[in-house]
CSV table of N, CA and C in Angstrom, one decimal:
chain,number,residue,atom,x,y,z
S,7,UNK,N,50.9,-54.4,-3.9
S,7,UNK,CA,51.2,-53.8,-2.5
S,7,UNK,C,51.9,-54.9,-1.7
S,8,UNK,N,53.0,-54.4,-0.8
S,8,UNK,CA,53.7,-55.5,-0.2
S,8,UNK,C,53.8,-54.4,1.4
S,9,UNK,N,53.6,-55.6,1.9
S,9,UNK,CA,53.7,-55.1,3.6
S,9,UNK,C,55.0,-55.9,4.4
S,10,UNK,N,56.4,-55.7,4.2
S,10,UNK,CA,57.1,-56.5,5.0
S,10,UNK,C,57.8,-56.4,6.4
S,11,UNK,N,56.9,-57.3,6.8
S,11,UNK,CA,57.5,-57.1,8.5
S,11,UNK,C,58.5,-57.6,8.8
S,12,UNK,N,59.2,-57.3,10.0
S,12,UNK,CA,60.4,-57.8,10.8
S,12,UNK,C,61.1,-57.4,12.1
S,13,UNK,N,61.8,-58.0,12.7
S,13,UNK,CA,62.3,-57.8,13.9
S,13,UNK,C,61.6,-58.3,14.9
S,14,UNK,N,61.0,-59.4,14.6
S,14,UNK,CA,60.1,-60.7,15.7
S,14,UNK,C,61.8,-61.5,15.8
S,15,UNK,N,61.4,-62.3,17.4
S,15,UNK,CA,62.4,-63.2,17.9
S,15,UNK,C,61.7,-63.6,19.2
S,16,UNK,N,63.3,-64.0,19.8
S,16,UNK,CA,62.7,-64.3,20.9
S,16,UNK,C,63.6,-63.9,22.6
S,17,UNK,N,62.9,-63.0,23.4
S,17,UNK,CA,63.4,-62.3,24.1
S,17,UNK,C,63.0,-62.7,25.7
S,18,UNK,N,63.6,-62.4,26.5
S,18,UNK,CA,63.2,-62.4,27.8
S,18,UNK,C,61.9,-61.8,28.3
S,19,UNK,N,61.5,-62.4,29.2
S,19,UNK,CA,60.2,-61.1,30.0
S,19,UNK,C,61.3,-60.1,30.6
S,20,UNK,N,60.4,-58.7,30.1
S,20,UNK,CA,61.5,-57.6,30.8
S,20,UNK,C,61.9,-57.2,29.6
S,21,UNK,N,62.3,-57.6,28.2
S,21,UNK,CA,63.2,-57.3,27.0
S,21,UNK,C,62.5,-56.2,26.6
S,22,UNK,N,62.8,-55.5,25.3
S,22,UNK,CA,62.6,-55.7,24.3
S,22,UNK,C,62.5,-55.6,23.1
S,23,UNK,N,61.8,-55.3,22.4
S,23,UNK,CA,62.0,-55.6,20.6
S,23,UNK,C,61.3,-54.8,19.6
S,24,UNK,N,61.9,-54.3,18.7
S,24,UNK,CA,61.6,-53.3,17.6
S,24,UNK,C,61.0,-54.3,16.1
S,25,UNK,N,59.4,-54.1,16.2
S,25,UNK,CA,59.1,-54.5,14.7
S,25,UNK,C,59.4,-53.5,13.7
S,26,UNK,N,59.6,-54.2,12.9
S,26,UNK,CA,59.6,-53.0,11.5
S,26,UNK,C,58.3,-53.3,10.5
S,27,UNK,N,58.1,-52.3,9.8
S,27,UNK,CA,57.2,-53.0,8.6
S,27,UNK,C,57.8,-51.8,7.7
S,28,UNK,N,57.6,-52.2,6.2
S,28,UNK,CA,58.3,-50.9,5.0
S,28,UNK,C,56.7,-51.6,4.1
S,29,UNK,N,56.8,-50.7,3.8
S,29,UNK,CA,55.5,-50.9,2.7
S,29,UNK,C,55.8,-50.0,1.2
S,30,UNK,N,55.4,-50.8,0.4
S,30,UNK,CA,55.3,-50.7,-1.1
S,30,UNK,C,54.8,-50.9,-2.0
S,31,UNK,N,54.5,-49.9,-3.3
S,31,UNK,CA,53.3,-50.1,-3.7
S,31,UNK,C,52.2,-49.4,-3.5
S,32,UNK,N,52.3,-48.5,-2.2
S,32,UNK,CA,51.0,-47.7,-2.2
S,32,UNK,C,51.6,-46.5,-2.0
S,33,UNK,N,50.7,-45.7,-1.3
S,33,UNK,CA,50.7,-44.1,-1.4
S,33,UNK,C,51.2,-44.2,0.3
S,34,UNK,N,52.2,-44.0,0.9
S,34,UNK,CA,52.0,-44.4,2.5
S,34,UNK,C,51.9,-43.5,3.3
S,35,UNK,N,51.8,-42.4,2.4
S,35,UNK,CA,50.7,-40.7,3.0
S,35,UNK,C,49.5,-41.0,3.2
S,36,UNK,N,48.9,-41.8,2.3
S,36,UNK,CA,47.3,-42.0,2.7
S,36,UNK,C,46.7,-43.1,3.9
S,37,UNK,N,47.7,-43.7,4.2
S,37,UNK,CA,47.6,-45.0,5.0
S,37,UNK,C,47.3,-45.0,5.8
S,38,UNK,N,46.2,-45.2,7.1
S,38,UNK,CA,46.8,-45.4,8.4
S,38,UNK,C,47.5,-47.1,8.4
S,39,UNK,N,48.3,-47.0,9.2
S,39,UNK,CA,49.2,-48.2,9.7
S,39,UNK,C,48.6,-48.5,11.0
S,40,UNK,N,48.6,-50.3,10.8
S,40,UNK,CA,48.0,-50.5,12.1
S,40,UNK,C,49.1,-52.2,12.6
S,41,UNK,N,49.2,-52.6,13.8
S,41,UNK,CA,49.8,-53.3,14.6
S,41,UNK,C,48.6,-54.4,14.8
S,42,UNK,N,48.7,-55.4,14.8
S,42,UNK,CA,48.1,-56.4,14.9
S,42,UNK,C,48.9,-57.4,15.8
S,43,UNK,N,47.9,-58.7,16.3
S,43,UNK,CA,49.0,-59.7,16.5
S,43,UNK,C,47.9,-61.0,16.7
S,44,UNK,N,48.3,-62.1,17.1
S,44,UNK,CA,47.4,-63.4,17.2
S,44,UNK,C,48.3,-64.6,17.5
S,45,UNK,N,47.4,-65.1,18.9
S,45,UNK,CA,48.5,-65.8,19.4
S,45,UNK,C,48.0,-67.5,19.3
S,46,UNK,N,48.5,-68.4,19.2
S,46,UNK,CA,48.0,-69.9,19.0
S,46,UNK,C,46.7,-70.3,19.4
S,47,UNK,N,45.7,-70.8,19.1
S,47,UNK,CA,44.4,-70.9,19.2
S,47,UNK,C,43.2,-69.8,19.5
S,48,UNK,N,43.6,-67.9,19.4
S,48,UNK,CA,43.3,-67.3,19.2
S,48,UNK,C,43.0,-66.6,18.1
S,49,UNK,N,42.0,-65.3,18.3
S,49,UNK,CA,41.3,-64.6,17.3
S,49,UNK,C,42.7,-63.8,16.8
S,50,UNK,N,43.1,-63.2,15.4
S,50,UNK,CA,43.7,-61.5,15.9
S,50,UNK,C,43.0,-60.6,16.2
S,51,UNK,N,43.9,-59.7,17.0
S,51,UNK,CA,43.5,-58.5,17.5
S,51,UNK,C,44.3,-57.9,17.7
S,52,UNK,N,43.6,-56.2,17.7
S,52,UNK,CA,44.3,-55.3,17.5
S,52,UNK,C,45.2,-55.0,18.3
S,53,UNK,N,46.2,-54.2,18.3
S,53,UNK,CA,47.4,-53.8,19.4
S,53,UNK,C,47.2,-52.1,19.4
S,54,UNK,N,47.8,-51.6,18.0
S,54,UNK,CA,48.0,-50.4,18.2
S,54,UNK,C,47.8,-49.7,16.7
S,55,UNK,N,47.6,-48.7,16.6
S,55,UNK,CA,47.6,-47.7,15.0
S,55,UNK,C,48.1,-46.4,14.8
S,56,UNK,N,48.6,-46.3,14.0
S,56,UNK,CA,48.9,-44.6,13.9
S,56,UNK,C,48.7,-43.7,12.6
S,57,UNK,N,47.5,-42.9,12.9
S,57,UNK,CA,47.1,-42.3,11.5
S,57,UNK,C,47.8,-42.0,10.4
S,58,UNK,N,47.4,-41.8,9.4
S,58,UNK,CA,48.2,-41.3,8.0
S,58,UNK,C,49.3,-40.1,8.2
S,59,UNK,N,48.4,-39.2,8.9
S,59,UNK,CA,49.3,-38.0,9.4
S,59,UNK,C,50.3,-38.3,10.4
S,60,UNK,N,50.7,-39.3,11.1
S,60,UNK,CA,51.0,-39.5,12.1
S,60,UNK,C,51.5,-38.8,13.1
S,61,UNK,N,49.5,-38.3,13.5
S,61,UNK,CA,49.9,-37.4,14.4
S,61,UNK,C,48.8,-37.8,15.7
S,62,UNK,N,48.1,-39.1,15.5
S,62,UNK,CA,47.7,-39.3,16.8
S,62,UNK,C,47.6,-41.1,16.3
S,63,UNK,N,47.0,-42.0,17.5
S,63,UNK,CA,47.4,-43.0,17.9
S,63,UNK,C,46.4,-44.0,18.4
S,64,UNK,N,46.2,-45.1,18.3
S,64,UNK,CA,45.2,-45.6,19.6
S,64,UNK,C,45.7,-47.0,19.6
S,65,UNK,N,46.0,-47.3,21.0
S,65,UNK,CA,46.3,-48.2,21.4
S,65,UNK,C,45.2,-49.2,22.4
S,66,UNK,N,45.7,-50.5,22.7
S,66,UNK,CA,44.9,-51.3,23.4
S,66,UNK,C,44.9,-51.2,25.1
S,67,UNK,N,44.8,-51.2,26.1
S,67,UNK,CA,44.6,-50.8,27.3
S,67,UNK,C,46.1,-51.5,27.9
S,68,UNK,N,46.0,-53.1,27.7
S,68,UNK,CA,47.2,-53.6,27.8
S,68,UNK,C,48.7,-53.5,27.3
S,69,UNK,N,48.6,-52.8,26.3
S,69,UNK,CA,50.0,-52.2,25.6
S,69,UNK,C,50.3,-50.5,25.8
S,70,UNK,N,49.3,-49.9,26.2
S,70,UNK,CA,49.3,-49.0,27.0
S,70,UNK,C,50.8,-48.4,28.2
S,71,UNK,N,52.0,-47.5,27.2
S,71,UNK,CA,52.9,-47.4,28.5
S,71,UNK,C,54.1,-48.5,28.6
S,72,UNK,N,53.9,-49.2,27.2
S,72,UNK,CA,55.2,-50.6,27.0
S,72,UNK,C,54.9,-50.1,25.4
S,73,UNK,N,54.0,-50.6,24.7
S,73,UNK,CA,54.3,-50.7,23.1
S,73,UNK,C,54.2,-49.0,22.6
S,74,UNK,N,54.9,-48.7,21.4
S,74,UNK,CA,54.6,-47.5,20.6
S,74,UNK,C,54.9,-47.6,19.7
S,75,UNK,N,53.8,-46.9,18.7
S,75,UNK,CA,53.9,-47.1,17.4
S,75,UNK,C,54.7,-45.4,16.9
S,76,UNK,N,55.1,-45.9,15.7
S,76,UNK,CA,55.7,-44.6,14.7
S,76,UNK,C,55.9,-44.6,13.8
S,77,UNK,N,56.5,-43.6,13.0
S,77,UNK,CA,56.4,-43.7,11.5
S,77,UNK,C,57.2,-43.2,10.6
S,78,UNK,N,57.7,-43.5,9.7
S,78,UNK,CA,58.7,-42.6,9.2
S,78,UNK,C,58.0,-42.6,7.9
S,79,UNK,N,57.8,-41.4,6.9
S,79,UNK,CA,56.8,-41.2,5.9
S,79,UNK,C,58.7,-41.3,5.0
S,80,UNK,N,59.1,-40.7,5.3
S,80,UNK,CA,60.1,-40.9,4.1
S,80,UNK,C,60.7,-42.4,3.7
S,81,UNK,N,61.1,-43.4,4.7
S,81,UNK,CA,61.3,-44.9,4.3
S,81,UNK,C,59.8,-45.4,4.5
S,82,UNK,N,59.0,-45.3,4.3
S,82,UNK,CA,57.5,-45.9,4.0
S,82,UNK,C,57.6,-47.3,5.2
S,83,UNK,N,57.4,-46.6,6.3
S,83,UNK,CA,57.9,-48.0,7.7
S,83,UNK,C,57.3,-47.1,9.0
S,84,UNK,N,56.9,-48.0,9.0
S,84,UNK,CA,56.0,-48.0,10.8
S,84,UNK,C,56.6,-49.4,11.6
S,85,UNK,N,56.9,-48.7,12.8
S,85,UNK,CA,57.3,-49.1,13.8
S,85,UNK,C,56.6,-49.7,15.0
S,86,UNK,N,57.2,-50.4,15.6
S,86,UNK,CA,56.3,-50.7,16.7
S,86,UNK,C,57.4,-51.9,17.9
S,87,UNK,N,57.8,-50.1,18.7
S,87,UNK,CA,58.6,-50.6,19.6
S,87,UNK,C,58.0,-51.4,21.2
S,88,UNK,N,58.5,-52.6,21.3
S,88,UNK,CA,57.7,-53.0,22.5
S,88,UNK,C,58.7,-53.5,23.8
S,89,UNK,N,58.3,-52.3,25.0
S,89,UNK,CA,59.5,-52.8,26.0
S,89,UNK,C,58.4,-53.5,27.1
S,90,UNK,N,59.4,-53.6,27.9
S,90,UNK,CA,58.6,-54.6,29.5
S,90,UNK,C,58.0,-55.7,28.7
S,91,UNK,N,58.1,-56.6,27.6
S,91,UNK,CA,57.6,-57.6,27.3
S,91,UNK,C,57.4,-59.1,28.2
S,92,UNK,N,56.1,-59.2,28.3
S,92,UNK,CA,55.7,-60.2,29.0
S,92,UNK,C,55.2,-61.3,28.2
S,93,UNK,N,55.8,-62.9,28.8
S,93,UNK,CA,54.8,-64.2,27.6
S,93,UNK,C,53.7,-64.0,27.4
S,94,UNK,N,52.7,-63.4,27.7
S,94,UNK,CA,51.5,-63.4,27.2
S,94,UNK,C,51.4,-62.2,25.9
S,95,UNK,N,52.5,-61.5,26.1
S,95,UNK,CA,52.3,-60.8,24.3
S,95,UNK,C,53.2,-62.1,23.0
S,96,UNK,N,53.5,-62.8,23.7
S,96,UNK,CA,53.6,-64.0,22.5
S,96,UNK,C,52.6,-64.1,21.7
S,97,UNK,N,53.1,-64.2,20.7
S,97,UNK,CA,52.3,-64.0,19.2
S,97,UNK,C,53.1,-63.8,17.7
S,98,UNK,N,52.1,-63.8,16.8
S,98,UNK,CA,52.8,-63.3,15.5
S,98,UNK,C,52.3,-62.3,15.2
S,99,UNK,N,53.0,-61.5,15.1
S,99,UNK,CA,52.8,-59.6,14.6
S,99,UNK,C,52.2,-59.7,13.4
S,100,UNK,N,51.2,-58.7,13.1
S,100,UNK,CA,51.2,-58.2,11.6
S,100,UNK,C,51.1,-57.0,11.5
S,101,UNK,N,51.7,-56.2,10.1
S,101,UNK,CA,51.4,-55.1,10.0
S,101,UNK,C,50.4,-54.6,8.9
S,102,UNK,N,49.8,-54.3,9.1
S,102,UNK,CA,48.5,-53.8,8.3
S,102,UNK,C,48.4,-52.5,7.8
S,103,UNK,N,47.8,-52.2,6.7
S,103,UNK,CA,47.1,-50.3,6.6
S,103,UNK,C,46.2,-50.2,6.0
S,104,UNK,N,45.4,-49.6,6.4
S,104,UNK,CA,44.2,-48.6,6.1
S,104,UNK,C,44.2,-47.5,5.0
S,105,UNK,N,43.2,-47.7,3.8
S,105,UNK,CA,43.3,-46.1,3.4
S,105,UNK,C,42.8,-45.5,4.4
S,106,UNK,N,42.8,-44.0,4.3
S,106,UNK,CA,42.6,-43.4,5.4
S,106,UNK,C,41.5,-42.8,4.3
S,107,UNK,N,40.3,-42.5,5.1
S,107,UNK,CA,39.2,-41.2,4.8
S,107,UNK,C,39.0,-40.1,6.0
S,108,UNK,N,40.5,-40.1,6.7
S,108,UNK,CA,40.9,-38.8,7.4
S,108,UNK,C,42.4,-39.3,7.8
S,109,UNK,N,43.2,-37.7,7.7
S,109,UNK,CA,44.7,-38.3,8.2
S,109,UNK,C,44.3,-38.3,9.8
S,110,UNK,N,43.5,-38.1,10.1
S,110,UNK,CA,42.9,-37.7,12.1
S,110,UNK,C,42.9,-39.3,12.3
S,111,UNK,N,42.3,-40.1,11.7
S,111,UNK,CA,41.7,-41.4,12.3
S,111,UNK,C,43.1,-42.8,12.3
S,112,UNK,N,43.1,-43.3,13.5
S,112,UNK,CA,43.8,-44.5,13.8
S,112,UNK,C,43.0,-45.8,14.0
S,113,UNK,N,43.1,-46.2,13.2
S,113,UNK,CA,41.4,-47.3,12.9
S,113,UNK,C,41.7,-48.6,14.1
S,114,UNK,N,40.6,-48.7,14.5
S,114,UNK,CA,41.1,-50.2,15.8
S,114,UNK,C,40.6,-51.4,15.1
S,115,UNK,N,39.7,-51.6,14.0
S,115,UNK,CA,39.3,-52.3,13.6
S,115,UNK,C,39.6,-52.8,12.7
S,116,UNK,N,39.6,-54.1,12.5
S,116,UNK,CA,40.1,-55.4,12.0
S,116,UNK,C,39.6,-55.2,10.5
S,117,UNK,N,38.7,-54.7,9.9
S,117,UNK,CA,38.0,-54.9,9.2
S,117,UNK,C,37.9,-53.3,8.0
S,118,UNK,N,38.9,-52.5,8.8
S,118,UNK,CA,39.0,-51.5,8.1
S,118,UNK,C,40.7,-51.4,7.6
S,119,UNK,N,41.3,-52.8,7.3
S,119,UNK,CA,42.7,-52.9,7.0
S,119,UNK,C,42.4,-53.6,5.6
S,120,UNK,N,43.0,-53.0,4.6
S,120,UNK,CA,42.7,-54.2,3.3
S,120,UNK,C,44.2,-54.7,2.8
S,121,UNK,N,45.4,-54.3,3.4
S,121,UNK,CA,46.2,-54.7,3.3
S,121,UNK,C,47.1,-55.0,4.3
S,122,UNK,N,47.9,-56.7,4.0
S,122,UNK,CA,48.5,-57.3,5.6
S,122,UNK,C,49.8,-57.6,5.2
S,123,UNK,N,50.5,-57.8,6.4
S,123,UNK,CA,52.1,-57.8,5.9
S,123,UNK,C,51.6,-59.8,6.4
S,124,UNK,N,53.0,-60.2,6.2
S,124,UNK,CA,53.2,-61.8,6.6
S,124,UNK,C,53.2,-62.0,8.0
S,125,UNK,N,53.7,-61.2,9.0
S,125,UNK,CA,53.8,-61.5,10.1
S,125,UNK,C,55.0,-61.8,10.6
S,126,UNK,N,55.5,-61.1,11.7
S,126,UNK,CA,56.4,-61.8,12.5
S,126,UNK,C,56.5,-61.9,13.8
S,127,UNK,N,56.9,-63.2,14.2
S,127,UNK,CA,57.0,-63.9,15.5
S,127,UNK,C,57.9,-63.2,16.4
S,128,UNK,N,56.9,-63.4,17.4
S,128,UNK,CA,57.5,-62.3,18.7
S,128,UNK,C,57.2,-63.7,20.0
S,129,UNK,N,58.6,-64.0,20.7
S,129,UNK,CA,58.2,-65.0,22.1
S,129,UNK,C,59.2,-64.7,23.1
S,130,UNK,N,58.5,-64.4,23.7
S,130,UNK,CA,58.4,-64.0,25.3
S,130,UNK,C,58.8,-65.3,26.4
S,131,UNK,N,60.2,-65.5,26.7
S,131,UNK,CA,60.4,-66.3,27.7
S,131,UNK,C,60.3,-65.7,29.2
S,132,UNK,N,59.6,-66.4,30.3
S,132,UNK,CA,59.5,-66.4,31.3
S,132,UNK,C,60.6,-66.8,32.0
């Protein structure tokens, strides 16, 4: 299984920026996809997810109304467009998925992802 992300850089506050991830190797019907990130002497944590079905969503309070996730079942790729970017979403992205034991569920937790992409760098100049 390979999770490869991309479209990290580095943008203005105010910008912003389209990750990609394509995944392969698995079934990406069964998946939920989830958004991660983790910034220099920090824990990761979650950002955003979107069920197998991609038909609902759960996001973090602060990405709330700037980040959105989506999905394209036919190029096996979830998205995760993020606008109004401010330096404190500085970080390195990952993209993650979940088997799913419902297409309903968008998992927020760290611990229900068994597979991770490499990560890509997202910075936010002030």
């Amino acid at each position: 299984v390979q999770l490869q992300a991309s479209g990290g850089g580095l943008v203005q506050a105010g910008g912003s920026l389209r990750l990609s991830c394509t995944a392969s190797g698995l079934t990406f019907s069964r998946y939920c996809m989830g958004w991660f990130r983790q910034a220099p002497g920090k824990e990761r944590e979650f950002v955003t997810a979107i069920s197998s079905s991609g038909e609902f969503t759960n996001s973090v309070d602060f990405v709330k109304g700037r980040f959105t996730i989506s999905r394209d079942k036919d190029k096996k790729t979830v998205y995760l467009q993020m606008n109004n970017l401010e330096p404190e979403d500085s970080a390195v992205y990952y993209c993650a998925a979940a088997e799913s034991r419902s297409s309903h569920r968008a998992y927020t937790s760290i611990n229900s992802y068994r597979y991770w992409g490499q990560g890509t760098l997202v910075t936010v100049s002030s």
